[in-house]
Coordinates of C-alpha atoms and ligand atoms in Angstrom, one line a residue:
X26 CA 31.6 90.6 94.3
X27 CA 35.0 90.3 95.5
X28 CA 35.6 87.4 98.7
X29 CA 38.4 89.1 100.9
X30 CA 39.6 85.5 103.4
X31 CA 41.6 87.3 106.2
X32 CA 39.7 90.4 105.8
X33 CA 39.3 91.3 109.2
X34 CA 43.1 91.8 109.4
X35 CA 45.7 94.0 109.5
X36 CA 46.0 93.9 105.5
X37 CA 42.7 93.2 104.7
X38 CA 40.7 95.5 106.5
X39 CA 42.7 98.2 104.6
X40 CA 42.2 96.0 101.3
X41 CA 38.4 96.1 102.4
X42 CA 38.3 99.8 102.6
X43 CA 40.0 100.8 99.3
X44 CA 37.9 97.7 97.6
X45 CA 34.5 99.9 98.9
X46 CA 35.3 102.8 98.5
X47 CA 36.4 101.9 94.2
X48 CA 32.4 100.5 94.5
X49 CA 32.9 96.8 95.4
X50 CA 31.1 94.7 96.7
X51 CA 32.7 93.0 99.2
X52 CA 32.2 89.4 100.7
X53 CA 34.7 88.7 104.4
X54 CA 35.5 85.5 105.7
X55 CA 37.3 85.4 108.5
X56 CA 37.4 82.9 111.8
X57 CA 38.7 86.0 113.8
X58 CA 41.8 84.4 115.2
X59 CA 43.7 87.1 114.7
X60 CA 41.6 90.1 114.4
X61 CA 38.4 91.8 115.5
X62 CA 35.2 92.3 114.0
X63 CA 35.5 95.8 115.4
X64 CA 37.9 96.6 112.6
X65 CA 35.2 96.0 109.9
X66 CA 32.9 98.4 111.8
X67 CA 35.0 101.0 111.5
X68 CA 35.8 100.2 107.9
X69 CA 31.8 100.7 107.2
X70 CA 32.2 103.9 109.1
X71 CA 34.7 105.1 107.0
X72 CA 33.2 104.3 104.0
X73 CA 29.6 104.3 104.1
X74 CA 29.8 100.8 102.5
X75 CA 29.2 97.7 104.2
X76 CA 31.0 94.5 103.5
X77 CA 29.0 91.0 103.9
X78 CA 30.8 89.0 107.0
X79 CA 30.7 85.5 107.2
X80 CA 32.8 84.2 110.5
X81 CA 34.5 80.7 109.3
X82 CA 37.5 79.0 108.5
X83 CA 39.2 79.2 104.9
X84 CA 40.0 75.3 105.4
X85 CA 36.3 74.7 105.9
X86 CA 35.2 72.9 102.2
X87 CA 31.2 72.7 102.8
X88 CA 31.5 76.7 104.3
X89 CA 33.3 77.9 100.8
X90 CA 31.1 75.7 98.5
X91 CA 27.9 77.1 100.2
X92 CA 29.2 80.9 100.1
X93 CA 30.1 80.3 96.3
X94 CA 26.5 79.0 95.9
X95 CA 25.1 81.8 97.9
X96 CA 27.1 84.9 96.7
X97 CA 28.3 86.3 93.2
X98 CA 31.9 86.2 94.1
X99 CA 34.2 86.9 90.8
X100 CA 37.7 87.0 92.1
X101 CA 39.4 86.2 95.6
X102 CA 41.7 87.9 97.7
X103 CA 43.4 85.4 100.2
X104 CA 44.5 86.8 103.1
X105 CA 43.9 84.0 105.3
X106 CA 46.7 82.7 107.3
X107 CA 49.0 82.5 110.3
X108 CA 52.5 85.2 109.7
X109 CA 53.8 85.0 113.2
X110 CA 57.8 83.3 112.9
X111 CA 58.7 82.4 115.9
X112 CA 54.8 80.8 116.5
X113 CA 55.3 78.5 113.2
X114 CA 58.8 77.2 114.9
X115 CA 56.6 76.0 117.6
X116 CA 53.7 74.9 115.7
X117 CA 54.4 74.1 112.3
X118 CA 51.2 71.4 111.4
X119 CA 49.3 74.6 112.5
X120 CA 50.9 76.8 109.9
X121 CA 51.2 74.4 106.9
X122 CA 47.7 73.6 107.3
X123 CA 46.3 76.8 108.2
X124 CA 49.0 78.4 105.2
X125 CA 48.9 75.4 102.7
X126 CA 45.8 73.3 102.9
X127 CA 43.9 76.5 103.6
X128 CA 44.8 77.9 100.3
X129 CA 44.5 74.0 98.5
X130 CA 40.8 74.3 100.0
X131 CA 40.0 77.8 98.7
X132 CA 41.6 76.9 95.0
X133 CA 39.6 73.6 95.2
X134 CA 36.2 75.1 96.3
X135 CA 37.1 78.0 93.5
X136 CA 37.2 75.9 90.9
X137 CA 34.2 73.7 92.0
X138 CA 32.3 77.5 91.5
X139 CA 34.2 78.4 88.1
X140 CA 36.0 81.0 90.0
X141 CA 39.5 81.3 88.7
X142 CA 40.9 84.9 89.8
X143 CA 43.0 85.0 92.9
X144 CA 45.4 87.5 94.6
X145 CA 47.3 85.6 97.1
X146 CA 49.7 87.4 100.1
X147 CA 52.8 86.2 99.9
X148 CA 56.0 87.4 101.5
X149 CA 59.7 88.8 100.8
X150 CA 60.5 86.0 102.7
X151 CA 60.3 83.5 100.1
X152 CA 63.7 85.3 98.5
X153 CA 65.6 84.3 101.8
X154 CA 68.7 86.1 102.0
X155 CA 69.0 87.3 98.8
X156 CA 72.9 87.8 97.5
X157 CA 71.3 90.9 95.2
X158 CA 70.2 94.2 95.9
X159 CA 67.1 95.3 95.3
X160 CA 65.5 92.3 95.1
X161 CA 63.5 91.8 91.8
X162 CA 61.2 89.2 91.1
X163 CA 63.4 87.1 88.7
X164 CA 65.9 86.6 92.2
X165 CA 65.5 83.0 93.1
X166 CA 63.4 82.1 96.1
X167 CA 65.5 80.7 98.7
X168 CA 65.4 78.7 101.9
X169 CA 63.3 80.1 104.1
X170 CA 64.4 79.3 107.6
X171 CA 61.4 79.0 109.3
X172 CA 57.7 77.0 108.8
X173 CA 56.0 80.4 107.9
X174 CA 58.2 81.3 105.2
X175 CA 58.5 77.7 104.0
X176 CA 54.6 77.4 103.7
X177 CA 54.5 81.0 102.0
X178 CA 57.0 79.1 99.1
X179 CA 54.9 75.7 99.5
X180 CA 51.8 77.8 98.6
X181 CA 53.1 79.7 95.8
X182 CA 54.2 76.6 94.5
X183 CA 51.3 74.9 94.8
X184 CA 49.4 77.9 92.5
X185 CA 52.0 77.8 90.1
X186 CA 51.4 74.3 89.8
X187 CA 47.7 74.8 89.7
X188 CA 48.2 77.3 86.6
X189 CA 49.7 75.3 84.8
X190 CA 47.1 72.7 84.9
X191 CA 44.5 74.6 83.9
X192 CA 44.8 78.0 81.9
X193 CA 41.9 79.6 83.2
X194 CA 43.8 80.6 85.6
X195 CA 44.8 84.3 86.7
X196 CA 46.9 84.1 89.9
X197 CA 48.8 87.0 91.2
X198 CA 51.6 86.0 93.7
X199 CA 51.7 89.3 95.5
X200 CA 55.2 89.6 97.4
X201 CA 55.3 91.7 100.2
X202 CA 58.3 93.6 102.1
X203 CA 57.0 95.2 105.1
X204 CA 53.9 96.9 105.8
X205 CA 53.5 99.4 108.1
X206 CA 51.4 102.4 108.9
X207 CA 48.0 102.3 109.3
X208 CA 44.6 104.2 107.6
X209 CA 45.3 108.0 108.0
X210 CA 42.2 108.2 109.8
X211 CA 43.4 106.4 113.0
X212 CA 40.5 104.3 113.2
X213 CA 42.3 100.7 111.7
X214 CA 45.4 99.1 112.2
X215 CA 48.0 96.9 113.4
X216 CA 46.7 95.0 116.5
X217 CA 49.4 92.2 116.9
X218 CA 48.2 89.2 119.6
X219 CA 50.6 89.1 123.1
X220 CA 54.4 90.3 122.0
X221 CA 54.6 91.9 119.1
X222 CA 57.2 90.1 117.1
X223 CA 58.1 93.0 114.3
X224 CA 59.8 96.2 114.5
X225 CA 57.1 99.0 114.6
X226 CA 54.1 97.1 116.2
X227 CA 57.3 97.1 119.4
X228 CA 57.9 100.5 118.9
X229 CA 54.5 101.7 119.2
X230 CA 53.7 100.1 122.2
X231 CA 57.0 100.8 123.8
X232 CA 55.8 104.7 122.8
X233 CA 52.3 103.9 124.7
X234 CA 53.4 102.7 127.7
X235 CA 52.9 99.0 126.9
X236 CA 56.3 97.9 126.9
X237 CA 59.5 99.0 128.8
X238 CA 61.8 99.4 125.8
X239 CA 62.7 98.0 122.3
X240 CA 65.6 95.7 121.6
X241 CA 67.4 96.8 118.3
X242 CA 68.6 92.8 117.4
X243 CA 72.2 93.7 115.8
X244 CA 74.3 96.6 115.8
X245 CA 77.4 94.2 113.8
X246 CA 75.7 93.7 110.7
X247 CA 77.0 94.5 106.9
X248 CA 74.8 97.5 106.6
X249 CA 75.8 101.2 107.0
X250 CA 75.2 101.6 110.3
X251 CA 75.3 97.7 111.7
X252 CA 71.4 97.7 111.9
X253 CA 68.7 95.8 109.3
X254 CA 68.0 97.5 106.5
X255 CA 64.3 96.9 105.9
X256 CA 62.0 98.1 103.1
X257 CA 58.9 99.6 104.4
X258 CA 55.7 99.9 103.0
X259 CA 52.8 101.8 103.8
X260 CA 49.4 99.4 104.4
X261 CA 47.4 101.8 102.4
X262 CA 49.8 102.0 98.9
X263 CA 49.7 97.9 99.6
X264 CA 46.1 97.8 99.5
X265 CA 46.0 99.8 96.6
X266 CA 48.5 97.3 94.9
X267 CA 46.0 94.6 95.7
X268 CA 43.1 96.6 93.3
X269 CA 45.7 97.0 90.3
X270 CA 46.8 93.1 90.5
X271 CA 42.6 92.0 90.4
X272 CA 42.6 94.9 87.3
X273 CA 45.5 93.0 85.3
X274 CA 43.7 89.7 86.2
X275 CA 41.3 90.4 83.9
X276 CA 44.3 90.8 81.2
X277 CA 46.4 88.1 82.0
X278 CA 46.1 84.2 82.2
X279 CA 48.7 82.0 84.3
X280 CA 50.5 83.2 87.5
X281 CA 52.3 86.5 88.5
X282 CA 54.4 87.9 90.6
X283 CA 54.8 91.2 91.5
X284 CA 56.6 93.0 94.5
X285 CA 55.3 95.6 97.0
X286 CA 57.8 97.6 98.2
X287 CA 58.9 101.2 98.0
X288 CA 62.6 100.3 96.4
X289 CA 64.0 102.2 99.7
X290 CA 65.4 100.8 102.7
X291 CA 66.0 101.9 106.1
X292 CA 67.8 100.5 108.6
X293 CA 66.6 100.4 112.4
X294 CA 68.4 102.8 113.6
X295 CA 66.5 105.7 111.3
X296 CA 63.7 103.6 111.9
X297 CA 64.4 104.6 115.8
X298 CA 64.9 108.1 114.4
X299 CA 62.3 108.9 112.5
X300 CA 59.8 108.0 115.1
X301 CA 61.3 109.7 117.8
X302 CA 60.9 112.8 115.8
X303 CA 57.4 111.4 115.4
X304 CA 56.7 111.6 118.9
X305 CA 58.9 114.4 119.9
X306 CA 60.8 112.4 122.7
X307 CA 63.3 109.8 123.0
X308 CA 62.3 105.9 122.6
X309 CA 64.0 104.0 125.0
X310 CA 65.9 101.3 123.5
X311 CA 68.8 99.0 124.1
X312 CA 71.2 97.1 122.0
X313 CA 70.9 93.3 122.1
X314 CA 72.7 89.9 119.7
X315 CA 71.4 89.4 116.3
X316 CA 68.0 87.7 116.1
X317 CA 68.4 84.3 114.7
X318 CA 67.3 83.9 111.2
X319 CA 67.2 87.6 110.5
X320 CA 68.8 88.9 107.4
X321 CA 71.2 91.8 106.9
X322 CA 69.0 93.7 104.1
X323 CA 66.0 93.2 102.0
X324 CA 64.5 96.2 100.0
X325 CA 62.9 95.4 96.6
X326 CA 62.8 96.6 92.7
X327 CA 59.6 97.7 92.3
X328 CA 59.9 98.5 88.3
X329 CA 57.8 95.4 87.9
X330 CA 54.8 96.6 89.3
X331 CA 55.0 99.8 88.2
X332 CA 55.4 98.8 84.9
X333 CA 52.7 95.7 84.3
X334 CA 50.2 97.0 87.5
X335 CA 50.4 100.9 87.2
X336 CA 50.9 101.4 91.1
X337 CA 53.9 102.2 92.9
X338 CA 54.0 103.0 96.3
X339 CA 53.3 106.7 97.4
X340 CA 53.4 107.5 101.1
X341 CA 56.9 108.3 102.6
X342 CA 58.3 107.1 105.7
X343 CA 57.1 110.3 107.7
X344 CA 53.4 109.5 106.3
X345 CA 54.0 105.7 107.6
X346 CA 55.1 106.6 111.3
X347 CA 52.9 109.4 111.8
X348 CA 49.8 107.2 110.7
X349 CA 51.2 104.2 112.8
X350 CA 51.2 106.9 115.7
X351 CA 47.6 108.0 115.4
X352 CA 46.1 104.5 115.5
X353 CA 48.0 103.1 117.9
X354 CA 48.1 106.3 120.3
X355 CA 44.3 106.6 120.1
X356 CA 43.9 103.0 120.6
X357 CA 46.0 102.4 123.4
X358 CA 45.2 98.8 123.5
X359 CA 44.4 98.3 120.0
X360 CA 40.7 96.7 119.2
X361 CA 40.7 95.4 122.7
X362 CA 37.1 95.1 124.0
X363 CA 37.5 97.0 127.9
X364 CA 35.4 96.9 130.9
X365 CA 33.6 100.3 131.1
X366 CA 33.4 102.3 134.7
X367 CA 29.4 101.3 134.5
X368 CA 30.4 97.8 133.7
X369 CA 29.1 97.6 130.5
X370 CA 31.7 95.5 127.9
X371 CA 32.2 98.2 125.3
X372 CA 35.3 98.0 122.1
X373 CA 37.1 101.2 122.7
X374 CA 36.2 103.1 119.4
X375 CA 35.3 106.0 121.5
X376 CA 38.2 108.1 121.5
X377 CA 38.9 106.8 117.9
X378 CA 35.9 108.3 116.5
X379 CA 35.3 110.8 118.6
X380 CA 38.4 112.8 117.3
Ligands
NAD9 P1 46.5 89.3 110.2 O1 46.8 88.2 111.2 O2 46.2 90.7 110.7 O3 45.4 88.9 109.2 C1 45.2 87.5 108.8 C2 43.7 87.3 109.0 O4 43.4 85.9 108.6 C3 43.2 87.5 110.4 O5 42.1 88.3 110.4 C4 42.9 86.1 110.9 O6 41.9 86.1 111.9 C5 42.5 85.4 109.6 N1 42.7 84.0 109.6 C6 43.8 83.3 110.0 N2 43.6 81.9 109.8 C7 42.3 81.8 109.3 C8 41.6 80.7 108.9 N3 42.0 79.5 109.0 N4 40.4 80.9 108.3 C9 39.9 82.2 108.2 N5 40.5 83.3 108.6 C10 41.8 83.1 109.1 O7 47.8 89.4 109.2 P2 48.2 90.5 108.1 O8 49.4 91.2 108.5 O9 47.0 91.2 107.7 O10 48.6 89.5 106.9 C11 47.7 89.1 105.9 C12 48.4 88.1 105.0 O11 49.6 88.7 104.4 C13 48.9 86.8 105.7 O12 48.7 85.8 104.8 C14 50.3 87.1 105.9 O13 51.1 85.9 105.9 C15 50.7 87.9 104.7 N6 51.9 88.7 104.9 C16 51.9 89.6 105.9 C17 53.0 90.4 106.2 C18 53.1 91.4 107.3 O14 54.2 91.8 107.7 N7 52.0 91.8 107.9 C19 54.1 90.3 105.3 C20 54.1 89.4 104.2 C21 52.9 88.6 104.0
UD1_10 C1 59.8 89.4 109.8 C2 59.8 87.9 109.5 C3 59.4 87.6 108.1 C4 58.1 88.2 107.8 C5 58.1 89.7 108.1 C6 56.8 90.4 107.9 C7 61.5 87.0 111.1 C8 62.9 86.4 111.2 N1 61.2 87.4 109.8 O1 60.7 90.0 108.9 O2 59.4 86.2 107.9 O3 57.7 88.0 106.4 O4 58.5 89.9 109.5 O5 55.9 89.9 108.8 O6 60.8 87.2 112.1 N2 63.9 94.3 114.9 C9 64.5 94.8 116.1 N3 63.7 94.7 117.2 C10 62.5 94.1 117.3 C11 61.9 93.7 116.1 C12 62.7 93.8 114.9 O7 65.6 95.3 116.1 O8 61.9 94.1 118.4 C13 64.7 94.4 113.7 C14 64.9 93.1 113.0 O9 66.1 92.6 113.4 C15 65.0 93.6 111.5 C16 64.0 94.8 111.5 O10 63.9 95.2 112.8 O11 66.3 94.1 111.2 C17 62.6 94.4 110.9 O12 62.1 93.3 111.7 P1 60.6 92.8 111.5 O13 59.7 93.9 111.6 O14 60.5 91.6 112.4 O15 60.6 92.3 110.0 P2 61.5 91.2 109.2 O16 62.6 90.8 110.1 O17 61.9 91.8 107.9

C-alpha cells in the first residue's frame, strides 16, 4: 500500500488516479486545507478503485505512528505542504513548519515503521535563477527568494542528510517545473484558494468569467519576446513520473534527483496564444511591471529522467490547455460546494459527470 500525504490535491489526486488504476492500493492523508474531498470522489469514479482517506495533518506524530500500525504502507509519496509565494512572505513559521517539520515528522514516524521509500515534491525553484539553460540536475541550487522555495531546499536537504545516515534509504527528490492541465476527463483539477497566484489557474478564470483580465508581469525581459519563458508540464505525464521514481526505488539506495519537465519552454505571450485558440476568442489581458522575484527563463533537461526513470513527458501544450479548459469550464467554480435552487448544499459534480 502506497500512503499519498497531500493527496487530495492538485498533484496528488492525479498521482492517486494513475497509482489505482497500475493496481495500487492507496492510503490519503490529507487535512484538506487546500483541497476537497470531492476531488477523491471523482477519482474513485474514474477508476473504479477506492483509495483509504484519513483526514489529518502530516505534522501529527501519534496520527502517522497509528496509520503505520494500522495499514501496510510500503513506500510514501509526500505531497503535503503549503506552495503559495507570496503566502510564505507573509507567513513563513507556517511554511517551514508545515514544509519542513512536516516532512522531519513523516521521515521520523517512517523510520519508527521500517518504512524507508519516499518520493518527495520538490520544485524548480530550488535552482533559483539558474545562469544555464536547460536546467539539469547537476546545476547548483540557488537562493531561493522567498520562504516557500527556501523550505523546498531546507527539505531536500534535510533528506539528503537523512540518506546519508542511514542507507536504507531510497529518496527520490522529484523537481518540478510547472504543472498544468488537468485529467482529460474534466472531472479533476486545479482549484487554487482566493487569487490564483500562477499563470494558467488566472487565465482560466479570467476565460470563465471569474476575473476581469490577466496581467502579463514583464514585457522587458531577456527572452525572445520580453515575456517568461516557462517550462510546462502536463499534471498527468507528472503523475506518471511519480510511479517510475517509486519503480527505481526499489533499485536504488540513497537520494535522487530527477526533473519533470518537458525540456520546452514557452513564454507568456504563446502561453496567451495558445489558449486563445483554445477558446476561440480573445483573452483580455494587460501589460503590467515585472513581478518581484520572477525569473527570466526556467525550462529543464529532462535526459535524466528519461534515461534512469524510463518516462518522459508526453502531452503537448495543445493537450495541456485544452484539458485545463474542460475542467475548469465545467467547473465554473472549481470543487466549490453551491447552494442548490431547493436549498440543499450539493458539490457541483453535476455537470462534470453528467457530460
Ligand atoms: P495542493 O495545495 O493542491 O496540494 C497539497 C495538498 O496538501 C492539499 O490537498 C493540502 O490540503 C494538503 N496539505 C497541506 N498541508 C498539509 C498538512 N499539514 N497535513 C496534511 N495535508 C496537508 O498543491 P499541489 O500543486 O498539488 O502541490 C503538491 C506538492 O507539490 C506541494 O508540496 C508543492 O509544494 C509541490 N509543488 C507544486 C508545484 C505546483 O506548481 N503546483 C510546483 C512544484 C512543487
Ligand atoms: C511560481 C513560483 C515558484 C513555484 C511555481 C510553481 C513565484 C515568484 N514563483 O513560479 O516558486 O515553484 O510558481 O508553483 O511566484 N505570470 C503572469 N501573470 C500572472 C501570473 C504569472 O504574467 O498572473 C507570468 C510570470 O511572470 C511567469 C509565468 O507567468 O513569467 C509563470 O508564472 P507562474 O505560473 O506563477 O510560475 P513561476 O513564476 O514559474
Amino acid at each position: 500500500m502506497i500512503l499519498v500525504t497531500g493527496g487530495a490535491g492538485y498533484i496528488g489526486s492525479h498521482a492517486v488516479l494513475e497509482l489505482l488504476l497500475a493496481g495500487n492500493e492507496v492510503l490519503v492523508l490529507d487535512n484538506l486545507c487546500n483541497s476537497s474531498k470531492i476531488a477523491l470522489d471523482r477519482v474513485e469514479a474514474l477508476t473504479g478503485r477506492k483509495a483509504q482517506f484519513v483526514k489529518g495533518d502530516v505534522r501529527n506524530r501519534s496520527l502517522l505512528n497509528a496509520l503505520f500500525a494500522s495499514y501496510p504502507v510500503t513506500a510514501v509519496l509526500h505531497f503535503a505542504g503549503l506552495k503559495a509565494v507570496g503566502e510564505s512572505v507573509r507567513e513563513p513559521l507556517r511554511y517551514y513548519e508545515t514544509n519542513v517539520s512536516g516532512s522531519i515528522a513523516l521521515c521520523q514516524a517512517m523510520a519508527e515503521a521500517g518504512i524507508f521509500k519516499l518520493v518527495f515534491s520538490s520544485s524548480a525553484t530550488v535552482y533559483g535563477d539558474s545562469p544555464k539553460m536547460p536546467i539539469t540536475e547537476n546545476c547548483p541550487t540557488g537562493l531561493p527568494t522567498n520562504p516557500y522555495g527556501q523550505s523546498k531546499l531546507m527539505a531536500e536537504n534535510v533528506l539528503k542528510g537523512l540518506a546519508e545516515s542511514d542507507p536504507r534509504w531510497s529518496i527520490a527528490l522529484l523537481r518540478y517545473f510547472n504543472p498544468i492541465g488537468a485529467h482529460e476527463s474534466g472531472l479533476i483539477g486545479e482549484d487554487p484558494n482566493g487569487t490564483p497566484n500562477n499563470l494558467l489557474p488566472y487565465m482560466l478564470q479570467v476565460a470563465v468569467g471569474r476575473r476581469k483580465q490577466l496581467s502579463i508581469y514583464g514585457a522587458d525581459y531577456p527572452t525572445p519576446d520580453g515575456t517568461g519563458v516557462r517550462d510546462y508540464i502536463h499534471v498527468v505525464d507528472l503523475a506518471k513520473g511519480h510511479l517510475k521514481a517509486l519503480e527505481r526505488l526499489n533499485l536504488v539506495h540513497g537520494v535522487s534527483t530527477w526533473n519533470l519537465g518537458t525540456g520546452r519552454g514557452y513564454s507568456v505571450r504563446q502561453m496567451v496564444t495558445a489558449f486563445e485558440e483554445v477558446i476561440g476568442r480573445r483573452l483580455p489581458h494587460v501589460f503590467k511591471a515585472r513581478r518581484p522575484g520572477d525569473i527570466a527563463q526556467c525550462w529543464s533537461d529532462p535526459t535524466k529522467a528519461r534515461e534512469e526513470l524510463g518516462w518522459q513527458a508526453e502531452k503537448d501544450l495543445l493537450t495541456m490547455l485544452t484539458d485545463a479548459w474542460r475542467w475548469q469550464s465545467r467547473n465554473p467554480q472549481g470543487y466549490a460546494v453551491e447552494q442548490t435552487a431547493t436549498g440543499k448544499a450539493e458539490a457541483n459534480p453535476e455537470t462534470a459527470l453528467a457530460s
